[in-house]
Each structure stands twice: as structure tokens, then as C-alpha cells.
mmCIF file of C-alpha atoms in Angstrom:
data_model
loop_
_atom_site.group_PDB
_atom_site.id
_atom_site.type_symbol
_atom_site.label_atom_id
_atom_site.label_comp_id
_atom_site.label_asym_id
_atom_site.label_seq_id
_atom_site.Cartn_x
_atom_site.Cartn_y
_atom_site.Cartn_z
ATOM 1 C CA MET N 1 4.598 -2.856 34.634
ATOM 2 C CA ARG N 2 4.802 -0.652 31.530
ATOM 3 C CA VAL N 3 5.785 -1.629 27.998
ATOM 4 C CA HIS N 4 6.807 0.868 25.356
ATOM 5 C CA VAL N 5 6.989 -0.051 21.674
ATOM 6 C CA ASP N 6 9.639 1.926 19.813
ATOM 7 C CA ALA N 7 7.896 3.966 17.122
ATOM 8 C CA TRP N 8 10.612 3.224 14.571
ATOM 9 C CA ASP N 9 10.374 0.335 12.134
ATOM 10 C CA PRO N 10 12.683 -2.417 13.503
ATOM 11 C CA SER N 11 14.586 -2.524 10.194
ATOM 12 C CA TYR N 12 15.963 0.944 11.015
ATOM 13 C CA GLY N 13 17.253 -0.103 14.429
ATOM 14 C CA ARG N 14 16.315 2.061 17.406
ATOM 15 C CA SER N 15 15.910 5.808 17.680
ATOM 16 C CA PHE N 16 18.382 5.543 20.562
ATOM 17 C CA GLU N 17 20.635 2.797 21.867
ATOM 18 C CA ALA N 18 19.415 2.246 25.423
ATOM 19 C CA ASP N 19 21.666 1.732 28.404
ATOM 20 C CA ALA N 20 21.432 -1.342 30.594
ATOM 21 C CA GLY N 21 19.982 0.560 33.516
ATOM 22 C CA GLY N 22 16.390 0.919 32.454
ATOM 23 C CA GLY N 23 16.548 2.698 29.137
ATOM 24 C CA THR N 24 16.948 6.177 30.647
ATOM 25 C CA GLY N 25 19.433 7.235 27.993
ATOM 26 C CA PRO N 26 21.841 6.150 25.257
ATOM 27 C CA ALA N 27 24.119 3.267 26.132
ATOM 28 C CA ALA N 28 27.550 4.795 25.490
ATOM 29 C CA THR N 29 28.745 7.641 27.686
ATOM 30 C CA SER N 30 30.469 10.365 25.699
ATOM 31 C CA SER N 31 34.014 11.322 26.666
ATOM 32 C CA ALA N 32 33.501 14.876 25.387
ATOM 33 C CA PRO N 33 33.659 17.603 28.061
ATOM 34 C CA VAL N 34 30.212 19.044 28.789
ATOM 35 C CA ASP N 35 29.311 22.369 30.402
ATOM 36 C CA ALA N 36 25.590 22.197 31.133
ATOM 37 C CA GLY N 37 25.426 25.548 32.903
ATOM 38 C CA VAL N 38 25.902 27.905 29.955
ATOM 39 C CA GLU N 39 22.250 29.032 29.603
ATOM 40 C CA ARG N 40 21.102 28.434 33.158
ATOM 41 C CA PRO N 41 22.576 26.694 36.241
ATOM 42 C CA THR N 42 22.191 22.938 36.215
ATOM 43 C CA GLY N 43 20.082 23.123 39.360
ATOM 44 C CA ALA N 44 17.573 25.256 37.465
ATOM 45 C CA TRP N 45 17.285 22.981 34.433
ATOM 46 C CA ALA N 46 13.686 22.486 33.285
ATOM 47 C CA PRO N 47 11.826 22.085 29.985
ATOM 48 C CA LEU N 48 11.705 25.410 28.106
ATOM 49 C CA THR N 49 8.904 26.698 25.894
ATOM 50 C CA PRO N 50 9.786 29.546 23.493
ATOM 51 C CA SER N 51 7.916 32.798 23.965
ATOM 52 C CA GLY N 52 5.035 33.659 21.676
ATOM 53 C CA GLY N 53 7.152 36.291 19.932
ATOM 54 C CA VAL N 54 9.545 33.790 18.336
ATOM 55 C CA ARG N 55 8.841 33.675 14.600
ATOM 56 C CA SER N 56 9.824 30.962 12.134
ATOM 57 C CA PRO N 57 11.963 32.024 9.155
ATOM 58 C CA ARG N 58 10.385 32.395 5.743
ATOM 59 C CA THR N 59 12.521 29.613 4.263
ATOM 60 C CA VAL N 60 13.929 26.370 5.696
ATOM 61 C CA LEU N 61 16.626 24.449 3.817
ATOM 62 C CA LEU N 62 17.239 20.820 4.761
ATOM 63 C CA VAL N 63 20.233 18.742 3.619
ATOM 64 C CA ASP N 64 20.565 14.971 3.709
ATOM 65 C CA GLY N 65 22.170 12.118 1.790
ATOM 66 C CA VAL N 66 21.456 8.526 0.788
ATOM 67 C CA ARG N 67 23.627 5.573 -0.193
ATOM 68 C CA ARG N 68 23.096 2.199 -1.819
ATOM 69 C CA ILE N 69 25.389 -0.763 -2.391
ATOM 70 C CA ASP N 70 24.950 -1.803 -6.014
ATOM 71 C CA ALA N 71 27.306 -4.803 -6.013
ATOM 72 C CA ARG N 72 29.677 -6.754 -3.797
ATOM 73 C CA VAL N 73 33.049 -7.138 -5.482
ATOM 74 C CA TRP N 74 36.396 -8.852 -5.013
ATOM 75 C CA VAL N 75 39.613 -7.094 -6.013
ATOM 76 C CA GLU N 76 42.411 -9.522 -6.831
ATOM 77 C CA ASP N 77 46.085 -8.534 -6.830
ATOM 78 C CA ASP N 78 48.921 -9.972 -8.947
ATOM 79 C CA GLU N 79 49.594 -12.681 -6.336
ATOM 80 C CA GLY N 80 46.030 -13.942 -6.566
ATOM 81 C CA VAL N 81 44.927 -12.553 -3.191
ATOM 82 C CA ALA N 82 41.319 -11.344 -3.420
ATOM 83 C CA ARG N 83 39.894 -8.728 -1.029
ATOM 84 C CA PRO N 84 36.203 -7.822 -0.636
ATOM 85 C CA GLY N 85 34.811 -4.418 -1.536
ATOM 86 C CA VAL N 86 31.658 -2.754 -2.771
ATOM 87 C CA CYS N 87 30.413 -0.697 -5.677
ATOM 88 C CA ALA N 88 28.082 1.944 -4.297
ATOM 89 C CA SER N 89 25.993 4.869 -5.460
ATOM 90 C CA TYR N 90 25.451 7.815 -3.159
ATOM 91 C CA ALA N 91 23.787 11.192 -3.385
ATOM 92 C CA ALA N 92 23.222 14.338 -1.346
ATOM 93 C CA GLY N 93 20.655 17.051 -1.824
ATOM 94 C CA ALA N 94 18.836 20.003 -0.339
ATOM 95 C CA VAL N 95 15.118 20.709 -0.187
ATOM 96 C CA ARG N 96 13.856 24.275 0.062
ATOM 97 C CA CYS N 97 10.684 24.800 2.115
ATOM 98 C CA ASP N 98 8.815 28.066 1.621
ATOM 99 C CA LEU N 99 6.850 28.356 4.857
ATOM 100 C CA ALA N 100 4.914 31.403 3.722
ATOM 101 C CA GLY N 101 3.889 29.782 0.445
ATOM 102 C CA GLY N 102 3.439 26.294 1.880
ATOM 103 C CA ALA N 103 5.583 24.679 -0.813
ATOM 104 C CA ALA N 104 8.749 22.575 -0.960
ATOM 105 C CA GLU N 105 11.087 21.909 -3.879
ATOM 106 C CA LEU N 106 14.381 20.201 -4.603
ATOM 107 C CA ALA N 107 16.962 22.986 -4.467
ATOM 108 C CA LEU N 108 20.123 21.028 -5.261
ATOM 109 C CA SER N 109 21.324 17.470 -5.752
ATOM 110 C CA ALA N 110 24.560 15.646 -6.500
ATOM 111 C CA VAL N 111 24.981 11.963 -7.402
ATOM 112 C CA THR N 112 28.188 9.960 -7.628
ATOM 113 C CA HIS N 113 29.360 6.338 -7.784
ATOM 114 C CA GLY N 114 32.403 4.656 -6.266
ATOM 115 C CA LEU N 115 34.299 1.379 -5.957
ATOM 116 C CA PHE N 116 35.543 0.910 -2.395
ATOM 117 C CA ALA N 117 38.064 -1.854 -1.705
ATOM 118 C CA PRO N 118 41.481 -2.517 -0.144
ATOM 119 C CA GLY N 119 44.387 -3.803 -2.179
ATOM 120 C CA PRO N 120 45.807 -2.550 -5.452
ATOM 121 C CA SER N 121 44.563 0.438 -7.405
ATOM 122 C CA VAL N 122 42.040 -0.423 -10.083
ATOM 123 C CA ALA N 123 40.646 1.392 -13.081
ATOM 124 C CA PRO N 124 37.182 2.950 -12.892
ATOM 125 C CA LEU N 125 34.294 0.637 -13.727
ATOM 126 C CA ARG N 126 31.845 2.079 -16.260
ATOM 127 C CA ALA N 127 28.385 0.606 -15.763
ATOM 128 C CA HIS N 128 27.068 2.957 -18.441
ATOM 129 C CA ASP N 129 27.815 6.454 -19.717
ATOM 130 C CA ARG N 130 26.327 8.217 -16.699
ATOM 131 C CA ALA N 131 27.503 5.794 -14.016
ATOM 132 C CA VAL N 132 31.270 5.496 -13.677
ATOM 133 C CA TYR N 133 32.461 3.952 -10.412
ATOM 134 C CA ALA N 134 35.610 5.812 -9.390
ATOM 135 C CA PRO N 135 38.027 3.714 -7.309
ATOM 136 C CA HIS N 136 38.632 4.612 -3.653
ATOM 137 C CA ARG N 137 41.380 2.567 -2.042
ATOM 138 C CA VAL N 138 40.656 1.482 1.531
ATOM 139 C CA VAL N 139 43.558 1.133 3.938
ATOM 140 C CA GLY N 140 43.772 -2.223 5.720
ATOM 141 C CA ASP N 141 41.876 -5.488 5.287
ATOM 142 C CA ASP N 142 39.152 -4.871 7.888
ATOM 143 C CA PRO N 143 35.825 -5.075 5.999
ATOM 144 C CA SER N 144 34.369 -2.401 8.285
ATOM 145 C CA GLN N 145 36.810 0.108 6.779
ATOM 146 C CA VAL N 146 35.070 -0.270 3.427
ATOM 147 C CA ASP N 147 31.796 0.918 4.909
ATOM 148 C CA ALA N 148 33.574 3.661 6.867
ATOM 149 C CA GLU N 149 35.201 5.028 3.703
ATOM 150 C CA LEU N 150 31.879 4.989 1.854
ATOM 151 C CA GLN N 151 30.256 6.878 4.729
ATOM 152 C CA ARG N 152 33.112 9.393 4.783
ATOM 153 C CA ARG N 153 32.701 10.097 1.058
ATOM 154 C CA LEU N 154 28.951 10.541 1.488
ATOM 155 C CA TYR N 155 29.557 12.984 4.330
ATOM 156 C CA GLU N 156 31.982 14.971 2.151
ATOM 157 C CA LEU N 157 29.308 15.163 -0.559
ATOM 158 C CA GLU N 158 26.761 16.397 1.990
ATOM 159 C CA VAL N 159 29.211 19.099 3.113
ATOM 160 C CA GLN N 160 29.698 20.227 -0.495
ATOM 161 C CA VAL N 161 25.936 20.415 -1.071
ATOM 162 C CA SER N 162 25.494 22.333 2.201
ATOM 163 C CA GLN N 163 28.113 24.873 1.189
ATOM 164 C CA ARG N 164 26.618 25.310 -2.281
ATOM 165 C CA VAL N 165 23.015 25.735 -1.138
ATOM 166 C CA ARG N 166 24.078 28.179 1.572
ATOM 167 C CA ALA N 167 26.122 30.201 -0.956
ATOM 168 C CA GLU N 168 23.209 30.266 -3.403
ATOM 169 C CA ALA N 169 20.566 31.255 -0.855
ATOM 170 C CA GLY N 170 19.054 34.559 -1.875
ATOM 171 C CA SER N 171 17.654 35.525 1.535
ATOM 172 C CA THR N 172 18.865 36.030 5.073
ATOM 173 C CA ASP N 173 15.451 35.061 6.469
ATOM 174 C CA ASP N 174 16.192 31.360 6.332
ATOM 175 C CA LEU N 175 17.450 28.409 8.333
ATOM 176 C CA LEU N 176 19.663 25.596 7.038
ATOM 177 C CA VAL N 177 19.339 22.256 8.858
ATOM 178 C CA VAL N 178 21.884 19.559 8.022
ATOM 179 C CA ASP N 179 21.459 15.906 8.897
ATOM 180 C CA GLY N 180 24.008 14.868 11.501
ATOM 181 C CA PRO N 181 26.772 16.887 13.161
ATOM 182 C CA LEU N 182 27.983 20.268 11.952
ATOM 183 C CA ARG N 183 31.574 19.095 11.586
ATOM 184 C CA GLY N 184 33.020 20.743 8.477
ATOM 185 C CA ARG N 185 30.153 23.236 8.287
ATOM 186 C CA THR N 186 30.626 25.374 11.397
ATOM 187 C CA GLY N 187 31.524 28.461 9.343
ATOM 188 C CA MET N 188 28.168 28.632 7.572
ATOM 189 C CA PRO N 189 25.686 31.200 8.943
ATOM 190 C CA ARG N 190 22.183 30.309 10.115
ATOM 191 C CA THR N 191 22.976 26.586 10.084
ATOM 192 C CA LEU N 192 22.054 23.914 12.647
ATOM 193 C CA GLY N 193 23.061 20.264 12.937
ATOM 194 C CA TYR N 194 20.251 17.756 13.457
ATOM 195 C CA ALA N 195 20.729 14.333 15.101
ATOM 196 C CA LYS N 196 17.679 12.070 15.002
ATOM 197 C CA THR N 197 19.357 9.020 16.560
ATOM 198 C CA HIS N 198 21.218 8.942 19.860
ATOM 199 C CA HIS N 199 24.288 6.811 20.460
ATOM 200 C CA LYS N 200 26.056 8.852 23.158
ATOM 201 C CA GLN N 201 25.012 9.922 26.640
ATOM 202 C CA TYR N 202 26.103 13.543 27.121
ATOM 203 C CA LEU N 203 24.236 14.486 30.305
ATOM 204 C CA ASP N 204 24.194 13.084 33.823
ATOM 205 C CA PRO N 205 21.072 11.220 35.005
ATOM 206 C CA GLU N 206 19.565 14.255 36.749
ATOM 207 C CA LEU N 207 19.687 16.370 33.573
ATOM 208 C CA THR N 208 18.638 13.433 31.403
ATOM 209 C CA ARG N 209 15.375 13.377 33.353
ATOM 210 C CA VAL N 210 14.731 16.894 32.031
ATOM 211 C CA VAL N 211 15.193 15.557 28.476
ATOM 212 C CA THR N 212 12.641 12.788 28.948
ATOM 213 C CA ALA N 213 10.206 15.225 30.643
ATOM 214 C CA LEU N 214 10.001 17.432 27.541
ATOM 215 C CA ALA N 215 6.574 17.957 26.011
ATOM 216 C CA PRO N 216 6.231 18.341 22.220
ATOM 217 C CA GLY N 217 7.658 21.704 21.164
ATOM 218 C CA GLN N 218 9.770 22.103 24.294
ATOM 219 C CA ARG N 219 13.554 22.097 24.476
ATOM 220 C CA THR N 220 16.231 21.720 27.119
ATOM 221 C CA PRO N 221 18.579 24.527 28.088
ATOM 222 C CA LEU N 222 21.749 24.752 26.017
ATOM 223 C CA PHE N 223 24.874 22.837 26.998
ATOM 224 C CA LEU N 224 28.386 23.251 25.626
ATOM 225 C CA LEU N 225 30.040 20.181 24.086
ATOM 226 C CA GLY N 226 33.833 20.022 23.855
ATOM 227 C CA GLY N 227 36.166 17.575 22.174
ATOM 228 C CA GLN N 228 37.788 17.977 18.761
ATOM 229 C CA TRP N 229 35.560 20.980 18.189
ATOM 230 C CA HIS N 230 33.154 22.908 20.385
ATOM 231 C CA ARG N 231 29.452 23.502 19.834
ATOM 232 C CA TYR N 232 26.310 24.430 21.708
ATOM 233 C CA SER N 233 23.704 21.687 21.803
ATOM 234 C CA TRP N 234 20.153 21.126 23.067
ATOM 235 C CA TYR N 235 17.409 18.494 22.943
ATOM 236 C CA LEU N 236 13.960 19.075 21.455
ATOM 237 C CA ARG N 237 10.872 16.862 21.479
ATOM 238 C CA LEU N 238 8.868 16.681 18.257
ATOM 239 C CA PRO N 239 5.134 15.980 18.253
ATOM 240 C CA ALA N 240 3.917 12.678 16.844
ATOM 241 C CA GLY N 241 2.354 14.133 13.733
ATOM 242 C CA ALA N 242 0.966 17.230 15.436
ATOM 243 C CA THR N 243 1.452 20.719 14.060
ATOM 244 C CA ALA N 244 3.587 23.529 15.369
ATOM 245 C CA THR N 245 0.464 25.222 16.775
ATOM 246 C CA THR N 246 -0.211 22.360 19.161
ATOM 247 C CA ALA N 247 0.104 23.481 22.767
ATOM 248 C CA PRO N 248 2.960 21.763 24.625
ATOM 249 C CA THR N 249 1.344 18.935 26.533
ATOM 250 C CA ARG N 250 2.662 15.495 27.286
ATOM 251 C CA PRO N 251 0.058 12.857 26.441
ATOM 252 C CA ALA N 252 -0.177 9.824 28.662
ATOM 253 C CA ALA N 253 0.747 7.554 25.737
ATOM 254 C CA ILE N 254 3.680 9.509 24.356
ATOM 255 C CA GLY N 255 5.629 6.273 23.945
ATOM 256 C CA SER N 256 9.126 5.535 25.204
ATOM 257 C CA PRO N 257 10.879 8.234 27.275
ATOM 258 C CA TRP N 258 13.012 9.213 24.255
ATOM 259 C CA SER N 259 10.194 9.118 21.706
ATOM 260 C CA GLY N 260 10.403 12.099 19.367
ATOM 261 C CA ILE N 261 13.602 13.468 20.933
ATOM 262 C CA VAL N 262 16.162 15.038 18.598
ATOM 263 C CA ARG N 263 19.430 16.803 19.382
ATOM 264 C CA LEU N 264 20.460 20.011 17.655
ATOM 265 C CA GLU N 265 23.726 21.922 17.639
ATOM 266 C CA CYS N 266 25.217 25.211 16.505
ATOM 267 C CA PRO N 267 28.795 26.564 16.503
ATOM 268 C CA ALA N 268 30.261 27.570 19.851
ATOM 269 C CA ASP N 269 31.673 30.759 18.360
ATOM 270 C CA TRP N 270 28.143 32.158 18.097
ATOM 271 C CA SER N 271 27.304 34.487 20.974
ATOM 272 C CA LEU N 272 25.254 32.822 23.719
ATOM 273 C CA PRO N 273 22.210 35.084 23.107
ATOM 274 C CA ASP N 274 22.326 34.210 19.400
ATOM 275 C CA ALA N 275 22.573 30.497 20.170
ATOM 276 C CA VAL N 276 19.619 30.732 22.564
ATOM 277 C CA GLY N 277 17.635 32.583 19.904
ATOM 278 C CA TRP N 278 18.296 29.904 17.297
ATOM 279 C CA ALA N 279 17.434 27.162 19.796
ATOM 280 C CA ASP N 280 14.054 28.830 20.390
ATOM 281 C CA LEU N 281 13.601 29.242 16.636
ATOM 282 C CA SER N 282 14.240 25.520 16.102
ATOM 283 C CA ALA N 283 11.579 24.710 18.686
ATOM 284 C CA VAL N 284 8.888 26.709 16.872
ATOM 285 C CA THR N 285 9.976 25.666 13.358
ATOM 286 C CA LEU N 286 10.889 21.994 13.274
ATOM 287 C CA PRO N 287 7.765 20.543 14.967
ATOM 288 C CA ARG N 288 5.681 21.512 11.917
ATOM 289 C CA PHE N 289 7.798 19.085 9.852
ATOM 290 C CA ALA N 290 7.358 16.112 12.203
ATOM 291 C CA SER N 291 6.345 12.936 10.387
ATOM 292 C CA THR N 292 3.614 10.495 11.386
ATOM 293 C CA PRO N 293 4.080 6.750 12.071
ATOM 294 C CA TYR N 294 1.612 5.569 9.424
ATOM 295 C CA LYS N 295 3.587 7.443 6.753
ATOM 296 C CA ASP N 296 7.195 7.102 7.935
ATOM 297 C CA PRO N 297 8.869 4.207 9.799
ATOM 298 C CA ARG N 298 11.198 6.700 11.541
ATOM 299 C CA ALA N 299 8.506 9.098 12.732
ATOM 300 C CA PRO N 300 8.489 11.709 14.045
ATOM 301 C CA GLN N 301 12.253 12.383 13.887
ATOM 302 C CA ASN N 302 12.592 11.827 10.139
ATOM 303 C CA LEU N 303 11.144 15.161 9.048
ATOM 304 C CA VAL N 304 8.576 15.129 6.222
ATOM 305 C CA PRO N 305 10.722 17.189 3.772
ATOM 306 C CA ILE N 306 13.724 14.954 4.530
ATOM 307 C CA ALA N 307 11.687 11.829 3.774
ATOM 308 C CA GLY N 308 10.652 13.340 0.440
ATOM 309 C CA LEU N 309 14.233 14.329 -0.308
ATOM 310 C CA GLU N 310 15.445 10.803 0.419
ATOM 311 C CA ARG N 311 12.891 9.320 -1.977
ATOM 312 C CA ARG N 312 13.925 11.757 -4.704
ATOM 313 C CA LEU N 313 17.616 11.078 -4.208
ATOM 314 C CA ARG N 314 17.129 7.305 -4.275
ATOM 315 C CA GLY N 315 15.414 7.726 -7.619
ATOM 316 C CA LEU N 316 18.401 9.684 -8.898
ATOM 317 C CA LEU N 317 20.805 6.860 -8.002
ATOM 318 C CA GLY N 318 19.678 4.905 -11.056
ATOM 319 C CA ASP N 319 18.047 1.538 -11.687
ATOM 320 C CA PRO N 320 19.955 -0.978 -9.519
ATOM 321 C CA ARG N 321 19.278 -3.849 -11.941
ATOM 322 C CA LEU N 322 20.737 -1.988 -14.916
ATOM 323 C CA LEU N 323 23.712 -0.847 -12.854
ATOM 324 C CA LEU N 324 24.413 -4.385 -11.633
ATOM 325 C CA ARG N 325 24.289 -5.702 -15.194
ATOM 326 C CA GLY N 326 26.637 -2.937 -16.352
ATOM 327 C CA LEU N 327 29.056 -3.618 -13.487
ATOM 328 C CA ARG N 328 29.165 -7.330 -14.312
ATOM 329 C CA THR N 329 29.972 -6.501 -17.935
ATOM 330 C CA ALA N 330 32.670 -3.984 -16.932
ATOM 331 C CA ALA N 331 34.211 -6.401 -14.411
ATOM 332 C CA ALA N 332 34.326 -9.162 -17.015
ATOM 333 C CA ARG N 333 36.477 -6.916 -19.213
ATOM 334 C CA THR N 334 39.063 -6.569 -16.437
ATOM 335 C CA VAL N 335 39.684 -10.326 -16.389
ATOM 336 C CA ALA N 336 39.343 -10.981 -20.100
#
């Protein structure tokens, strides 16, 4: 009998949602068409280690976003029907990592506030001069749509930040990694999507065994994902706090089969050799950013620069106590 403790803090859920058949992969099977034979035949799938000639870029740019619900609200219409909503603050930013200089800095950030609720249109709520909650009407009375609309607006802000930081980059020797899928950002050069949690099963059980056999720093062959848009994708195992110079070995106590596994993607309109090159580059670059469990509850997938970016962005959201007090004052004026 073997027991694996998920490395992630339980408050963050699981790093992947296990199936009912032994935890060999995510629970939900994706309906997206998959071609797993684009880099090598499926019968020849095996963990891949980049050659020693693959060099990391000079600069790595990482984009992520954060959100916070500042207040639960009720929006009442003229007939006296009240519907639940939220006032939320959300932000997106980019951190620039100079690998040659060994330094990281905040490259760009954007903060905004919104009131998300179904029902009638309402005026913006001004908590204070720098925090105005713009109204966003949610269609339907399902409370889950409120959260979905907030998440959609955060994703749009992340896309805007990604486009700005890519346009302002002064070098071609860089890599931009965005949190989550590339949707809306497939036209940007030298950009990869980064998924640190797994909700969908894309590969059949035989190929999934290759994923769980990865050693730190190794990747799977590329596979082509279809659906609403096409992209190349691959899995990579990060080390648990080790550095990029660590030789690929699989320790006996690596944890659960999916411990440290992340999925990356790039546009399908890249040539296959280019996509393979960027997959190898990700395997020699991203492991150096892997976090450690005693520092990060989502280690090693929540990369160290991303964790720092999240802390900085949360600070930019504003003091939640002052915002709540301002929202209560502004809401009182609407019923006075």
C-alpha cells in the first residue's frame, strides 16, 4: 500500500482533479481532438530530455492576475426584487526576469474594480477617489454567472497586459509565459501558455503513463490539441525546489504521480521544428523557477517569480477594510 500526500495546501484544492480509477489522470476527459503523433509516433512516446546545446533566453517575462471579493452586495430593482452580486478588485501584471543578471522586477501592472450583479443597471460605486467600482451586468440569475463574469474580466485584463508587455519588450532574446491558456494571445511571438492545474484528460492511458514517468526537467513529446482553436501542447515535470542544473532523475519519494507536472502550449501555426525548439527551451528554463513547499503552498508549479508577482498585485488592490467601509458609504447613498 502506498499513500501520497498532495504537495499543495488543501485550501488551494488539488494540483489535478483525479479520476475514479486510481488517480492516473485528471477526472474529466476532454472532448477536444488530439493528435499525439505530431513529434513522434505514439508507439515511440517516451520522456524527452533536451540536448545540452539548448540555451535559456536572456529574459523571461511572466504574466498572471489576482482577484479579491471586497463585498457581497444585493441589487434591488424597482419591484423590490433583490439579486446577489459582488464588488471585486482585480489586477494583472508582468514580472521581468533577467537571467543573466539574476534579477527580477515588476515590468507592468494594471488594477481595476468592478460591481458584478444581475438585474438593472446601476451607477458606479466610488469607495474612494482611486477605487471606483464600474458596473458589469450579469445575464441570468444563476449566482455562478457572477463569478464567471468576474473571471472573464480578469482574463481580459491579463490579455491586455500580455499584449502591452510583449509590445514594449526591447529584445528578441526573451520568452513570455502567460498563466493559463493562450486563447486571445496566439498572435504574440515567443509566447507560451502555462497550466499548473489539470482538470481535463487529453491523452489515453498508455500515453498518460509517459507523463507520470517524467523526471524533473523532462518533457513529453508534443501533441496537437483541436477544438475552438488549435495549439501544440506538452507536459513538463518541475523539480521540487531543485535548480535547472539538476540532472534528470526521479527520486523514490517524488510524491503523487502528477506531482510537479505542468502543461504548456504554443500556437499551432508555428512550424513543428519551432514548436519543438520552444518546448525544449521551456524544459531548460522553467525548472529554475520552481518553488519549494516550505515557501509556497502550490509548489513547485507556482513559479517563484509568479508568487512574488501575486503578492505585489494583491498589495496594489488596496486595503480591503478601507474599501469595504467606502463601499458601505457609497451604497448607503443609493438608498438615501
